Amino acid sequence: MALLEVTDLRTYFRTDDGIVKAVDGVSFSIEKGKTLGIVGESGSGKSVTCLTIMGLNSKRTTITSGEALWKGKNLLTMGAREFRDIRGSEIAMIFQDPMTSLNPVHKVGKQLTEAIQLHRDVTKSQARARALELLKAVGIPRPERRIDDYPHQFSGGMRQRVMIAMALVNNPDLLIADEPTTALDVTTQAQILTLMQKLQEEFGSAILVITHDLGVVAEVADEVVVMYAAQVVEKGPVERIFKRPHMPYTWGLLGSLPRLDSVVDRLVQIPGSPPSLLNPPRGCRFHPRCPYVMDVCKADDPALLPVFDDSDHFAACHLDHETKDREAAKLIAGMMAQAS
Amino acid sequence: MPFGRRDANGQPPLEIRDDELLVVDDLKKHFAVTRGIIFQKQIAAVKALDGVSFRVREGETLGVVGESGCGKSTMARCIMRLLEPTSGRVVFRGRDITKLSRADMRPIRREMMMIFQDPYASLNSRKRVGFIVAEALEVHRLGTEAEVKRRVQELLEVVGLNPEHYNRFPHEFSGGQRQRIGVARALAVNPKLIVCDEPVSALDVSVQAQILNLLKDLQEDFGLTYVFIAHDLNVVRHISDRVMVMYLGHAVELADRFTLYEAPKHPYTGALLSAVPIPDPTVGRNRKQIVLEGDVPNPINPPSGCWFHPRCPRFREGHCDVEEPPLYPFGDDHVAACHYPLERWPMSEEEMRMLPQSAVG
Amino acid sequence: MIRYIIRRLLWAVVLFVAVTVVTYIIFFIVPANPALGLCGKACTQDDVKRVQAYWGLDKPVPVQYLKFLERLVVHQSLGRSFATRREVNDIVKDAAPVTASLVVGGVVLWMLIAVPLGILSAIRPRSLLDRASMVFVLVGISAHPVWLGLIFSFFFGYKLGWFPITNYCDFINPSTDCGGPVQWAYHLFLPWATFAILFAALYVRMIRANVMETMNEDYVRTARAKGAPEHQVMRSHILRNAMLPVVTMLGMDIGLALGGAVFTETVYALPGLGKTAISALDTFDLPTVQGIVVFSTICIIVFNLIVDLLYAWIDPRIRLS
């Protein structure tokens, strides 16, 4: 059984302009100790997916349906109390902006011990000892002094380390990281990614990492989910997604990325911009921007189906397999040729 | 043409070649930190920019990369004279513009424009797009009303927007389209030089590609020269002819893009390159990564000697922390400020630590 | 921290000088000769001159101002009233407790109304309570305290007879015909309500906005992600941060509140600073007016200082930078 099994998840927001279908039928699963990466552009629904799993959307304006089975129990229908016991203990989360994600008026030590004492019946000094242990584990120098500092006294990278320490303090089975390195500089990003991988080995947590950066996904993920306009358009093992993607949007993403390992004169560009989720296009949501568009794309929403030779790899596209294989091979070969 | 005479500010003349559009010489910007009960006295200076020199040839793109706080945006603003540099010179088309009065600066502002990072914040949300793009034309009194309108529509078309959207407001456009408006605004007065300060970092990858392609096309069509500032090494390499790496207010390495990315000499450049995630699971996971420790030091109290020495794997006590490295030359147009430059690339962190015997001492 | 306090104190001195100078200037721009009033109708020109000389009014204004400063600093004396010849110190000493009772009680009342109402309407926006509090806010902001005072005294005082309409009773010492905490509060209840409503309305809005803004902060989401129950999130993460600006506003509004107290004191005939100042203005009694201005300024400066220090104490970002 998968650790987390999400099936047909839908999150709709009621707004003054109408209903925004921020997540519209998303399914994926995460195995114990593995890393799943969700990539997509802004507005693709990747962050909302995770906030829904964590139950952090405002209840008044949100309509949720589908299933998110955590160890067999549905998180979406669970009582508030029961859910609270899982949140922060079995599933923990870190956020994009470490500058604003820590409470400015509390010492970091207090924020860490709060996380411990919410879930464990320990004394203050035991909690503090555990907090110190974690601050040391995430590589904060002189933790016994820094534990009594306030968040604004830390740099951005150090704050993200504090966030990670806080998330791992109860040995969670799943760590959800929402754009954990987007706000950080590239050398700090490398530090944080290395740290997360090291800690994953140590703690054995599964990681769900959400990012817009294909590089980050390629670096850390075992499995990849590509989201576009509130839906999953492709998912599969990281090797497949980067070596033989089967969806024109994924091709566009890979081609539009300037990269260090190849030189191109012109980037492949996806024309236009992502659709409004108030009123998404009929049929395949990518069809207005897709260079391979056919009549069927405008009418029918393609299902997420297994790619013929690999039951782990799914793609939602009406194109025939041969064309997809050919185009994917051409794209990847083009990159490789220029790389050498 | 040698710049034969002593210039108006009594500084020694700079040798400037004909094809050099912009020459920046030892540019510094220090922000004062003051303290005092009634009379504020300066107790320290944030050395945001501490002696940067480079030259930009006509029609080329100079990329500037560095992490936050390295002084790249301050430098852009000093070049544009949006900030007054503390010292140093900015020579644009053979003329030192650092000390020019506002009035003398005005005609020059037509020739150097800037594109900003945030397409949301840099456009006045209460003005129509036509007005925003036309503003520079009107400031410089170029053309009648009808001519201005025609020019604006032409510009909108050039940057890939519908010229009929002349009367719309910025909020009616997406992020990428707004950045196109920013580009159109910069192009309005036919500038020679465009300083782009993180023009694509707020955009999604697919839209980023659109803007990068647009900038390249415009450069070809109009013979533009860019100073392109970004923190993303991939983007900088894609668009630049030469690349300058900055760290803590200094230029640490400058070379053409292939040399810089394939044979970097400065350990910081190496660390930056190795930190960039590669969107290829096999290549990315098998490369030798150098993970720097610690954070960028505080520019109020920068390290002695080489600015990078506290984080440098090649640090040699008694040398790196004492003597500030000059920009040593390494072949054609390649300079790096390091006493112990990298002999080859790629290199792992352990390999970096092992200096060849000849280099030590 | 010490530097910060010293700087604040020095600024307070500058502010103090500025306020008293302005009062002086305004007073002397007004085309009236205080000596004439002092002397009485039967005075001859010579009498007026003598009176002027006695009070020092024949000297140039800057000299008078310096004399005033000297008296204040060396003798801690605010001088003597032109009208009653009483020591202004005594006048202020009598009036200040009345105003203090009004303002302190009023502030307590307005916070008692505003804090719960603001928080509750922030938690449930667009609910019945939120809408009702909005109505209260609109009424509170639009109604002038004088009008409100008249309405209150008419209904609750005259018609229903629940509360006394005028008169002030001392808190401890029954120097007047009534006294003691109960009588004190009983007599002050209507003035407090009148005084508090405007500010309560403003503060409901402000607290509601602050709480709503803080609820959307990333660190609040972090707290929920830790599994913190809602009441703990509210207490430890939302309220503490949302109340920071309220503390600052409170410090700044004390000055405004002293101004507002003038109306309330007038309506309910409370012998406080405001009412005394207004009577003093009628008789061109410069020393009394100046004395009250000086005293109020000092109060406001002290309050602001306390609030700033309090703010620095509760907000580590200020304390440690």
mmCIF file with all atom_site columns, C-alpha atoms in Angstrom, chain B residues 24-29 49-53 75 78-79 85 87-90 98 249:
data_model
loop_
_atom_site.group_PDB
_atom_site.id
_atom_site.type_symbol
_atom_site.label_atom_id
_atom_site.label_alt_id
_atom_site.label_comp_id
_atom_site.label_asym_id
_atom_site.label_entity_id
_atom_site.label_seq_id
_atom_site.pdbx_PDB_ins_code
_atom_site.Cartn_x
_atom_site.Cartn_y
_atom_site.Cartn_z
_atom_site.occupancy
_atom_site.B_iso_or_equiv
_atom_site.pdbx_formal_charge
_atom_site.auth_seq_id
_atom_site.auth_comp_id
_atom_site.auth_asym_id
_atom_site.auth_atom_id
_atom_site.pdbx_PDB_model_num
ATOM 1  C CA . VAL B 1 24  ? 32.889 51.175 -16.423 1.00 0.00 ? 24  VAL B CA 1
ATOM 2  C CA . ASP B 1 25  ? 36.012 51.981 -14.484 1.00 0.00 ? 25  ASP B CA 1
ATOM 3  C CA . ASP B 1 26  ? 36.523 51.189 -10.798 1.00 0.00 ? 26  ASP B CA 1
ATOM 4  C CA . LEU B 1 27  ? 32.908 51.943 -9.985  1.00 0.00 ? 27  LEU B CA 1
ATOM 5  C CA . LYS B 1 28  ? 32.089 52.108 -6.279  1.00 0.00 ? 28  LYS B CA 1
ATOM 6  C CA . LYS B 1 29  ? 28.924 52.671 -4.354  1.00 0.00 ? 29  LYS B CA 1
ATOM 7  C CA . LEU B 1 49  ? 29.756 47.966 -5.054  1.00 0.00 ? 49  LEU B CA 1
ATOM 8  C CA . ASP B 1 50  ? 33.470 48.118 -4.450  1.00 0.00 ? 50  ASP B CA 1
ATOM 9  C CA . GLY B 1 51  ? 35.502 48.760 -7.556  1.00 0.00 ? 51  GLY B CA 1
ATOM 10 C CA . VAL B 1 52  ? 34.050 47.101 -10.631 1.00 0.00 ? 52  VAL B CA 1
ATOM 11 C CA . SER B 1 53  ? 35.529 47.660 -14.074 1.00 0.00 ? 53  SER B CA 1
ATOM 12 C CA . MET B 1 75  ? 25.696 48.506 -10.381 1.00 0.00 ? 75  MET B CA 1
ATOM 13 C CA . CYS B 1 78  ? 24.829 53.439 -10.915 1.00 0.00 ? 78  CYS B CA 1
ATOM 14 C CA . ILE B 1 79  ? 25.359 52.961 -14.649 1.00 0.00 ? 79  ILE B CA 1
ATOM 15 C CA . PRO B 1 85  ? 28.203 56.327 -7.590  1.00 0.00 ? 85  PRO B CA 1
ATOM 16 C CA . SER B 1 87  ? 33.575 56.999 -7.072  1.00 0.00 ? 87  SER B CA 1
ATOM 17 C CA . GLY B 1 88  ? 34.695 55.627 -10.381 1.00 0.00 ? 88  GLY B CA 1
ATOM 18 C CA . ARG B 1 89  ? 33.662 56.378 -13.904 1.00 0.00 ? 89  ARG B CA 1
ATOM 19 C CA . VAL B 1 90  ? 30.927 55.363 -16.299 1.00 0.00 ? 90  VAL B CA 1
ATOM 20 C CA . THR B 1 98  ? 29.343 60.223 -13.951 1.00 0.00 ? 98  THR B CA 1
ATOM 21 C CA . GLY B 1 249 ? 30.534 44.027 -4.672  1.00 0.00 ? 249 GLY B CA 1
#
